[in-house]
CSV table of N, CA and C in Angstrom, one decimal:
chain,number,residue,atom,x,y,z
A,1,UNK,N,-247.9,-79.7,19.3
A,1,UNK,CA,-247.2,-81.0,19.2
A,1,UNK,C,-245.7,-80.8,19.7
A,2,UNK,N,-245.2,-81.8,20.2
A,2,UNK,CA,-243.7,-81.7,20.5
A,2,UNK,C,-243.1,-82.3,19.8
A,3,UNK,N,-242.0,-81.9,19.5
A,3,UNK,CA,-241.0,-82.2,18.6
A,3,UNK,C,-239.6,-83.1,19.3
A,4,UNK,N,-239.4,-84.2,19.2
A,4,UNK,CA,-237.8,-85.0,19.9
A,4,UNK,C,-237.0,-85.3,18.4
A,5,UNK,N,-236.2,-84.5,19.0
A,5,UNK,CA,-235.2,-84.9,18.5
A,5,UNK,C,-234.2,-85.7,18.9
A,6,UNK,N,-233.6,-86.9,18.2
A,6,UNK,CA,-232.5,-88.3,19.2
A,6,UNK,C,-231.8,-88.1,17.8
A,7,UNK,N,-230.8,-88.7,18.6
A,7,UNK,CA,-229.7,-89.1,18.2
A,7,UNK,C,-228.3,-90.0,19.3
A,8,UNK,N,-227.8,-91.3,18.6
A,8,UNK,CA,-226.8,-92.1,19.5
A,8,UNK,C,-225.6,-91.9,18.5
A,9,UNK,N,-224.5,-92.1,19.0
A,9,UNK,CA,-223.3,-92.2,18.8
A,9,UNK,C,-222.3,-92.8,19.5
A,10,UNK,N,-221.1,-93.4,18.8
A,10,UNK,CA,-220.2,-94.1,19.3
A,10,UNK,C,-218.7,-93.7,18.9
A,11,UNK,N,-217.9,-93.8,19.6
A,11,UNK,CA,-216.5,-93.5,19.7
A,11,UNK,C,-216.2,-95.2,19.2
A,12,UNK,N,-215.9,-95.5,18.0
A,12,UNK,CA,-215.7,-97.1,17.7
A,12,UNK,C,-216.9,-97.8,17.8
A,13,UNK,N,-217.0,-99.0,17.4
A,13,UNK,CA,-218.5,-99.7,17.0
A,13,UNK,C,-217.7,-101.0,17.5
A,14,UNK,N,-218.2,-101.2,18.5
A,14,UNK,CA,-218.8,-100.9,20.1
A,14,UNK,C,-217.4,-100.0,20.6
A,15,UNK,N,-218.3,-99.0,21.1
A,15,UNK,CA,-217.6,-98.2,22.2
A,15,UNK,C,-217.4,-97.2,22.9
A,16,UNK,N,-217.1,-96.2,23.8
A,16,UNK,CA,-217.9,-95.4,24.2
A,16,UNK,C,-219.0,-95.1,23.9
A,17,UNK,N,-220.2,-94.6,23.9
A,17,UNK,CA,-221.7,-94.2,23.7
A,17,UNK,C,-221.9,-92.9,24.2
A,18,UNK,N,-223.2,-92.3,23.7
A,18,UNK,CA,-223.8,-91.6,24.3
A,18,UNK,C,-225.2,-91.3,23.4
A,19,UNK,N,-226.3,-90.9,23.8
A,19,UNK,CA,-227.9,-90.2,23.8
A,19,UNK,C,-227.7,-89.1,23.2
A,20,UNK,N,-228.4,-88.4,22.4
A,20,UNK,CA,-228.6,-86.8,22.7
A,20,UNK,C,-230.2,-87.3,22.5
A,21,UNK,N,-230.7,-85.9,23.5
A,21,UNK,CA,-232.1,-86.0,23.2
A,21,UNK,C,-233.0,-84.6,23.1
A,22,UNK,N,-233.2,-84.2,22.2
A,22,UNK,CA,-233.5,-82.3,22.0
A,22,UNK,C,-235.3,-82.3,21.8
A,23,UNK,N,-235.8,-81.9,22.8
A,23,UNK,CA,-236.9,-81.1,23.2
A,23,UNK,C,-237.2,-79.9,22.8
A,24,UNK,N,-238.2,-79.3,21.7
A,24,UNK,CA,-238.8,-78.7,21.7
A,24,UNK,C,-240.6,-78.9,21.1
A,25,UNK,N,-240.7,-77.3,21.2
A,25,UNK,CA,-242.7,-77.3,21.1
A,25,UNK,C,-243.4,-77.1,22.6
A,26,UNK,N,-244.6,-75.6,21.6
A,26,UNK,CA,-244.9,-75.5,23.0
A,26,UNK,C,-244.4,-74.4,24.0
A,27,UNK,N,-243.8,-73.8,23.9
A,27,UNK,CA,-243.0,-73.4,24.7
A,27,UNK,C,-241.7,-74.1,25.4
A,28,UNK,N,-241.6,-75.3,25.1
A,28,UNK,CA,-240.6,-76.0,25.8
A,28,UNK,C,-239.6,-76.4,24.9
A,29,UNK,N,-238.3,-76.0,25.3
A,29,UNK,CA,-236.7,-76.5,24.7
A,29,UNK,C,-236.1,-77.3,26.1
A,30,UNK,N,-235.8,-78.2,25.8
A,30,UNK,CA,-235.0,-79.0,26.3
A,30,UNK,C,-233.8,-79.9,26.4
A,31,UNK,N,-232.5,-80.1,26.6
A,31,UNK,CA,-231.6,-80.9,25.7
A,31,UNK,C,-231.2,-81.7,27.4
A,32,UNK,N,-231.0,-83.4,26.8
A,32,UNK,CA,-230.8,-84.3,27.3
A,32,UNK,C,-229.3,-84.9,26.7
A,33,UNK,N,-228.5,-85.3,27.7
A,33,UNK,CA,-227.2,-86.0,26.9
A,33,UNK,C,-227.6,-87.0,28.0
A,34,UNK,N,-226.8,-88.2,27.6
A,34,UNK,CA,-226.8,-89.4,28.4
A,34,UNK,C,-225.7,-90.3,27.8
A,35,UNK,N,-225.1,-90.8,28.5
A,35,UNK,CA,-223.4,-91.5,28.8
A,35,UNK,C,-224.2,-93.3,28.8
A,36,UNK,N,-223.8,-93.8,27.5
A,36,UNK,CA,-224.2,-95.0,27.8
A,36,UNK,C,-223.4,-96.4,27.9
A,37,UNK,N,-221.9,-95.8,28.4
A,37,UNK,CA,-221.4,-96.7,28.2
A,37,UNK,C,-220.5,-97.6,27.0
A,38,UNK,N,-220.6,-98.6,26.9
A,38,UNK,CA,-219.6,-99.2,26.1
A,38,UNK,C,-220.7,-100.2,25.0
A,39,UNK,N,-221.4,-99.6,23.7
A,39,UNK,CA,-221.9,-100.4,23.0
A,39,UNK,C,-221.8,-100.0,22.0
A,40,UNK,N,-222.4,-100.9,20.4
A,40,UNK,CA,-222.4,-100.2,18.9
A,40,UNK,C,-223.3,-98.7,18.9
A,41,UNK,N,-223.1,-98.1,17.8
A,41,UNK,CA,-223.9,-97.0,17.2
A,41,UNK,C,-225.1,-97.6,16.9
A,42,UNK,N,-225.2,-98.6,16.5
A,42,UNK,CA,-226.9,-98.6,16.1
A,42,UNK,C,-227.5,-99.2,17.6
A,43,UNK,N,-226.9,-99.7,18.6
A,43,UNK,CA,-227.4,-99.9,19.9
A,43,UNK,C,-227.5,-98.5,19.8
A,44,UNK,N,-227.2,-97.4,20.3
A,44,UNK,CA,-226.9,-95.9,21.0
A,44,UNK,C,-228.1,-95.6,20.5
A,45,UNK,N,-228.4,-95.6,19.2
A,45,UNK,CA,-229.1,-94.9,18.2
A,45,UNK,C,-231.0,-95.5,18.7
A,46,UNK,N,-231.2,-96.9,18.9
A,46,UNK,CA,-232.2,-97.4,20.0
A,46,UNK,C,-232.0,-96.6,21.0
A,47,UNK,N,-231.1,-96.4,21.9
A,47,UNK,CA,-231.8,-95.8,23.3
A,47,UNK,C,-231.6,-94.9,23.4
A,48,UNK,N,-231.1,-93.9,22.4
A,48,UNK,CA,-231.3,-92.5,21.7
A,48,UNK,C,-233.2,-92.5,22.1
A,49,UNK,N,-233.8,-93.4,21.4
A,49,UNK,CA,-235.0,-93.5,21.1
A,49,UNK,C,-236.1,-93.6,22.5
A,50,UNK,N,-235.3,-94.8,22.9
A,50,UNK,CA,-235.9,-95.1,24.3
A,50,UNK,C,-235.7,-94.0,25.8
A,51,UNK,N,-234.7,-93.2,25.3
A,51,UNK,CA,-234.7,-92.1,26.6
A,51,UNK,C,-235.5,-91.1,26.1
A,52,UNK,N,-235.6,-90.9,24.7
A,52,UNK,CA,-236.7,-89.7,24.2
A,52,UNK,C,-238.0,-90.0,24.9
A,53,UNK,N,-238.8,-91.2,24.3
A,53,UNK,CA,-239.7,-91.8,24.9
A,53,UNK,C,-239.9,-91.7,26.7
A,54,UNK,N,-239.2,-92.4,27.4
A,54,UNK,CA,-239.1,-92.6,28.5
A,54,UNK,C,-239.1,-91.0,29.1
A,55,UNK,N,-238.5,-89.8,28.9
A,55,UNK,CA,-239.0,-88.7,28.9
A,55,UNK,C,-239.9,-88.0,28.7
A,56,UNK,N,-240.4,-88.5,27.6
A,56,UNK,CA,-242.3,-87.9,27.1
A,56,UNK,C,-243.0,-88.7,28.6
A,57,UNK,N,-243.1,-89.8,28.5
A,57,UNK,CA,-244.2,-90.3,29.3
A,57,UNK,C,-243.4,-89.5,30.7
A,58,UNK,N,-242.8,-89.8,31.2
A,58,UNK,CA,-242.4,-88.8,32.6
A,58,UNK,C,-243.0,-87.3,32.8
A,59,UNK,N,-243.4,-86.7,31.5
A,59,UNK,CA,-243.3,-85.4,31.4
A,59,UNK,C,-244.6,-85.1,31.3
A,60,UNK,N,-245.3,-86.3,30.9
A,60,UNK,CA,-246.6,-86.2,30.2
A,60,UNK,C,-246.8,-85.5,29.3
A,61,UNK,N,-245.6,-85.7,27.7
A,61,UNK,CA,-246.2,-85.5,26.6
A,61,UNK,C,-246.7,-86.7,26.1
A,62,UNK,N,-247.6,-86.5,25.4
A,62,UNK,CA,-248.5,-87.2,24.8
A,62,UNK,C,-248.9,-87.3,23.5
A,63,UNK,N,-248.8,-86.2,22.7
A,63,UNK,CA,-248.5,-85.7,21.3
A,63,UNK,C,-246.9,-85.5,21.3
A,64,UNK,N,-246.2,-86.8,20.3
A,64,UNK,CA,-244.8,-86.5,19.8
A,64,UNK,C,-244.6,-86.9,18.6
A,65,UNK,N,-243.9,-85.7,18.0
A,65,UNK,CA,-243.4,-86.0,16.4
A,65,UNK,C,-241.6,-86.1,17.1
A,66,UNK,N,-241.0,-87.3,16.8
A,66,UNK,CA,-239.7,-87.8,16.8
A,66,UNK,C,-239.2,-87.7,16.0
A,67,UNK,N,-237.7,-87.1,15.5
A,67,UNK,CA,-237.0,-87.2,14.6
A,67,UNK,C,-235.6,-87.7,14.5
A,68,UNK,N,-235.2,-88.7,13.6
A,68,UNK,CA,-233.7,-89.5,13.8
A,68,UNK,C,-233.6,-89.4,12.5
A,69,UNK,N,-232.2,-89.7,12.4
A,69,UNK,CA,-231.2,-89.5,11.6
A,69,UNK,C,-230.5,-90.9,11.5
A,70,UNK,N,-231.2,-91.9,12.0
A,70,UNK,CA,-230.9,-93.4,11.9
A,70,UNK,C,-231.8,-93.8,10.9
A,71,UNK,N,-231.5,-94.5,9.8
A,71,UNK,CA,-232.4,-95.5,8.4
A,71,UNK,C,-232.8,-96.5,9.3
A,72,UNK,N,-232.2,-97.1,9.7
A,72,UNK,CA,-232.2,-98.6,10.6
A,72,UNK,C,-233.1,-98.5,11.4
A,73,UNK,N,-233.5,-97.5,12.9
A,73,UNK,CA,-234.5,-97.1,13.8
A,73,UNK,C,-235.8,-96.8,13.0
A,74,UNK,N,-235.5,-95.8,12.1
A,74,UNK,CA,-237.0,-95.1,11.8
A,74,UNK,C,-237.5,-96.6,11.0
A,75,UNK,N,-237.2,-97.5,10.4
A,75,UNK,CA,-237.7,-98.4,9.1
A,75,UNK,C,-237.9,-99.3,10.1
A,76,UNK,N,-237.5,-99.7,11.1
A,76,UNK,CA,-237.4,-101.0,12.8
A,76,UNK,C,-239.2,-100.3,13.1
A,77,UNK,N,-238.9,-99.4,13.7
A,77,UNK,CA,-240.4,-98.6,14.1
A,77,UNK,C,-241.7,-98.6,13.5
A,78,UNK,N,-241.3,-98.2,11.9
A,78,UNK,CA,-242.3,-98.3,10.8
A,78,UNK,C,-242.7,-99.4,10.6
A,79,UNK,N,-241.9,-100.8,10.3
A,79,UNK,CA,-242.3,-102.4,10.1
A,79,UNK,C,-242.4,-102.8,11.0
A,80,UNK,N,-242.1,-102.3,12.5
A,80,UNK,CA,-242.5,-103.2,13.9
A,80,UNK,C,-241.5,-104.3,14.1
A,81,UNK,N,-240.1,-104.5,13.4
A,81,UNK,CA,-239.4,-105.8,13.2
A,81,UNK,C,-238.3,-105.7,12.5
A,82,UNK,N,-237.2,-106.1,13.1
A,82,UNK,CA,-235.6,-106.0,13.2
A,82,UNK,C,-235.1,-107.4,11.9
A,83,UNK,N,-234.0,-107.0,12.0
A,83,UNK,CA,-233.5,-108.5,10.5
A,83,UNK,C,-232.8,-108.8,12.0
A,84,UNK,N,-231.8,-108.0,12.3
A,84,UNK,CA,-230.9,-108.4,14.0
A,84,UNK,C,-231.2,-108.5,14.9
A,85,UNK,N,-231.5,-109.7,15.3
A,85,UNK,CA,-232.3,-109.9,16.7
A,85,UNK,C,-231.5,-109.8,17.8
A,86,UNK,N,-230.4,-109.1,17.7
A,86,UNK,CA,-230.1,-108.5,19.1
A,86,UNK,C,-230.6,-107.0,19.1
A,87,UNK,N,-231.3,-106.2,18.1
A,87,UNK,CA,-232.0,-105.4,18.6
A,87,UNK,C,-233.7,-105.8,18.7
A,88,UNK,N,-233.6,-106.6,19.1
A,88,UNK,CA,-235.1,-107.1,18.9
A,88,UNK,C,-236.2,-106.4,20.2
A,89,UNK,N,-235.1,-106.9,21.4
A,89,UNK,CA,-235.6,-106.3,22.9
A,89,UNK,C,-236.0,-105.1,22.3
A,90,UNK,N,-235.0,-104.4,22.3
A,90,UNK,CA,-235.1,-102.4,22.0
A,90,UNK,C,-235.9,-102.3,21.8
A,91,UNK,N,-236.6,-102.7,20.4
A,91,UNK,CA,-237.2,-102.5,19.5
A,91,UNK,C,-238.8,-102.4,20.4
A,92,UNK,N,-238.6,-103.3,20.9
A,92,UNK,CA,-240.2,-104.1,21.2
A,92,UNK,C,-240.5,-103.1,22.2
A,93,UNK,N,-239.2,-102.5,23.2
A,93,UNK,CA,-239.5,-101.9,23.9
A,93,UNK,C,-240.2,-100.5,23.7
A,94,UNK,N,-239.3,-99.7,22.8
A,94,UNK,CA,-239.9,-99.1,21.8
A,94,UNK,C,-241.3,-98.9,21.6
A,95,UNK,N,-241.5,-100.2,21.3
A,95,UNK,CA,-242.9,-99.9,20.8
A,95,UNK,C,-244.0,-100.3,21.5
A,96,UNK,N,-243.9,-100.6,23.0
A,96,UNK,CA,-244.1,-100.3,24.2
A,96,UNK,C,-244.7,-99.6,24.7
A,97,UNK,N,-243.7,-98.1,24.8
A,97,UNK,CA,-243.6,-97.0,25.2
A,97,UNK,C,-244.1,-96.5,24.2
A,98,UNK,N,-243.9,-96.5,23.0
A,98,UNK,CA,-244.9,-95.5,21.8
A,98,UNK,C,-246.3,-95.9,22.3
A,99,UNK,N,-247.0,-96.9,22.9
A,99,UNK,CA,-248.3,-97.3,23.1
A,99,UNK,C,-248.9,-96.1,24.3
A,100,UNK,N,-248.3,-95.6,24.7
A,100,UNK,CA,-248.6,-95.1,26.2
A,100,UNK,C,-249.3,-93.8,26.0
A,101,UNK,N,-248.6,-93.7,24.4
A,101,UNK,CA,-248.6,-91.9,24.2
A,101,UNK,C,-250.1,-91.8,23.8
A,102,UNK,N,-250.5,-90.8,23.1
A,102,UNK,CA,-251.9,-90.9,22.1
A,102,UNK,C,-251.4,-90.6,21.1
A,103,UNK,N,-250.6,-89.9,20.4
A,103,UNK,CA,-249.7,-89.7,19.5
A,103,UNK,C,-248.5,-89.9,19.4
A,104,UNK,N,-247.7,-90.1,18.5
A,104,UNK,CA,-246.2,-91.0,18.4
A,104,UNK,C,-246.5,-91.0,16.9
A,105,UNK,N,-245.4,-90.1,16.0
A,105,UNK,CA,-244.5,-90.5,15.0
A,105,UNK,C,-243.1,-90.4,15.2
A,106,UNK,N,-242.7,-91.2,14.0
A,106,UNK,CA,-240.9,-91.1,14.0
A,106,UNK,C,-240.8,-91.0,13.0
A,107,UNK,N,-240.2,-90.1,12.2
A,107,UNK,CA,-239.6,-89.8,10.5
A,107,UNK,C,-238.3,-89.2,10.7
A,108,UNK,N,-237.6,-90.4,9.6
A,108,UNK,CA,-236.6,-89.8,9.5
A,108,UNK,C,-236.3,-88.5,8.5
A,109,UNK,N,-234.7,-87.6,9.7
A,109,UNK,CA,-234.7,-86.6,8.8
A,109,UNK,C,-232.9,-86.6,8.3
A,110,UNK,N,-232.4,-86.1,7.3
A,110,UNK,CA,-231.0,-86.0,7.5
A,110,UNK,C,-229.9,-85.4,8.7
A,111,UNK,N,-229.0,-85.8,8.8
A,111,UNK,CA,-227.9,-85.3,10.0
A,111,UNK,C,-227.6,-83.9,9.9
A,112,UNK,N,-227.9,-83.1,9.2
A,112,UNK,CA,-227.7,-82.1,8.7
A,112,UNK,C,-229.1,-81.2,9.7
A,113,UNK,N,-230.5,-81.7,9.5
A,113,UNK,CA,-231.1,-81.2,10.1
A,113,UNK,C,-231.2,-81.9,11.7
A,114,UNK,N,-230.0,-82.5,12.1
A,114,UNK,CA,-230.3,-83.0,13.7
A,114,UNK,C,-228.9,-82.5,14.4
A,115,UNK,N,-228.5,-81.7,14.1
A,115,UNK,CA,-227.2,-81.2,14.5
A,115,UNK,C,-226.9,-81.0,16.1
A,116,UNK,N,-227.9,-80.6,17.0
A,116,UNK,CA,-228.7,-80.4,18.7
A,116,UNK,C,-228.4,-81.6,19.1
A,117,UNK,N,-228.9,-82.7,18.5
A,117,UNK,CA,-229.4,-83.9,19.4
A,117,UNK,C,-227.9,-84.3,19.3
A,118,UNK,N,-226.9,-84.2,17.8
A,118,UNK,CA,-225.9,-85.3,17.4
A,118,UNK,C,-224.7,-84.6,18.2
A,119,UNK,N,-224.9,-83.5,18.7
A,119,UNK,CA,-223.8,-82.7,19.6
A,119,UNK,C,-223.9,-83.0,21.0
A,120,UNK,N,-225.5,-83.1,21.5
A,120,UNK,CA,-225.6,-83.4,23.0
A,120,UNK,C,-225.3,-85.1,23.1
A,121,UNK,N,-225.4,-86.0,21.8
A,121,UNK,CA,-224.6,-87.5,22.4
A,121,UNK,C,-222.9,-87.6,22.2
A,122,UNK,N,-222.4,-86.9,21.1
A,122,UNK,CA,-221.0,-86.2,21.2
A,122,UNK,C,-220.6,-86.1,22.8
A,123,UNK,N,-221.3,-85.4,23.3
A,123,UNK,CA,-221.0,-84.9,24.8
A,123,UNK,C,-220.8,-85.8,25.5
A,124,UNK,N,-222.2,-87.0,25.2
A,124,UNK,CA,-222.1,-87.9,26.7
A,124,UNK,C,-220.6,-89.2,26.5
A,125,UNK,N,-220.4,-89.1,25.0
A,125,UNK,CA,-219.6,-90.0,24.6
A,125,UNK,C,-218.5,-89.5,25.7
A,126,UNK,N,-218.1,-88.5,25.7
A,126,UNK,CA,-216.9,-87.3,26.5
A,126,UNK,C,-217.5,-87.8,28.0
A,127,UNK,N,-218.1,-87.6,28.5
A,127,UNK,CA,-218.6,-87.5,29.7
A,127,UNK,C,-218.2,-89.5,30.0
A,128,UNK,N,-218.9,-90.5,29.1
A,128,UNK,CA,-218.4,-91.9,29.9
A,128,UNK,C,-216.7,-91.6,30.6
A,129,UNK,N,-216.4,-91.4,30.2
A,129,UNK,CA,-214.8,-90.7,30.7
A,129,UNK,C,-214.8,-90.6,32.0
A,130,UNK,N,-216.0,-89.5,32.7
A,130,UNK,CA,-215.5,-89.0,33.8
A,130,UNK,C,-216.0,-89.9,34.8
């Protein structure tokens, strides 16, 4: 099984952004940052999710255990359904792309154990800059 690790972050709520997205299992380690621009942390923290995903299917994993460090994402995922319908899109999309797989969990873990993923969106936050 492969293991994703996400995480999004923001420089201000809304503002700068960025992804981290940490690959491992299998033999495979992988780390993803992605620059997303100018939105909230709980936006980041969705396409934290959605580039994890959008990577599996590219890759052709098919078996993924996801882990976030967002309450808001993992509980969105688990009930299928947002209270804030401006994450609603995300969301849906989300759950989308989890259909594609044959396996797909998301559990959340603490920040403590996501340190990889919360450093490679750190980065991309740096990187909207350049």
């Amino acid at each position: 099984m492969i293991e994703v690790y996400i995480d999004g972050a923001s420089a201000g709520d809304p503002g700068p952004s960025g992804a981290g997205v940490f690959i491992k299992g299998n033999g495979i380690v992988e780390k993803y940052s992605f620059p997303l621009g100018e939105m909230s942390n709980h936006e980041a923290e969705y396409y934290s999710l959605l580039k994890g995903l959008e990577i599996c299917i590219e890759k052709g994993y098919t078996v993924v255990s996801f882990r976030t460090d967002s309450q808001l994402v993992d509980r969105a995922i688990e009930k299928e359904y947002v209270k804030n319908k401006t994450y609603a899109p995300l969301l849906q999309q989300a759950l989308d792309y989890s259909k594609k797989l044959d396996l797909f969990f998301l559990k959340w873990i603490p920040s403590s154990q996501n340190k990889v993923a919360d450093q490679l969106a750190r980065e991309a936050i740096i990187r909207n800059k350049e």
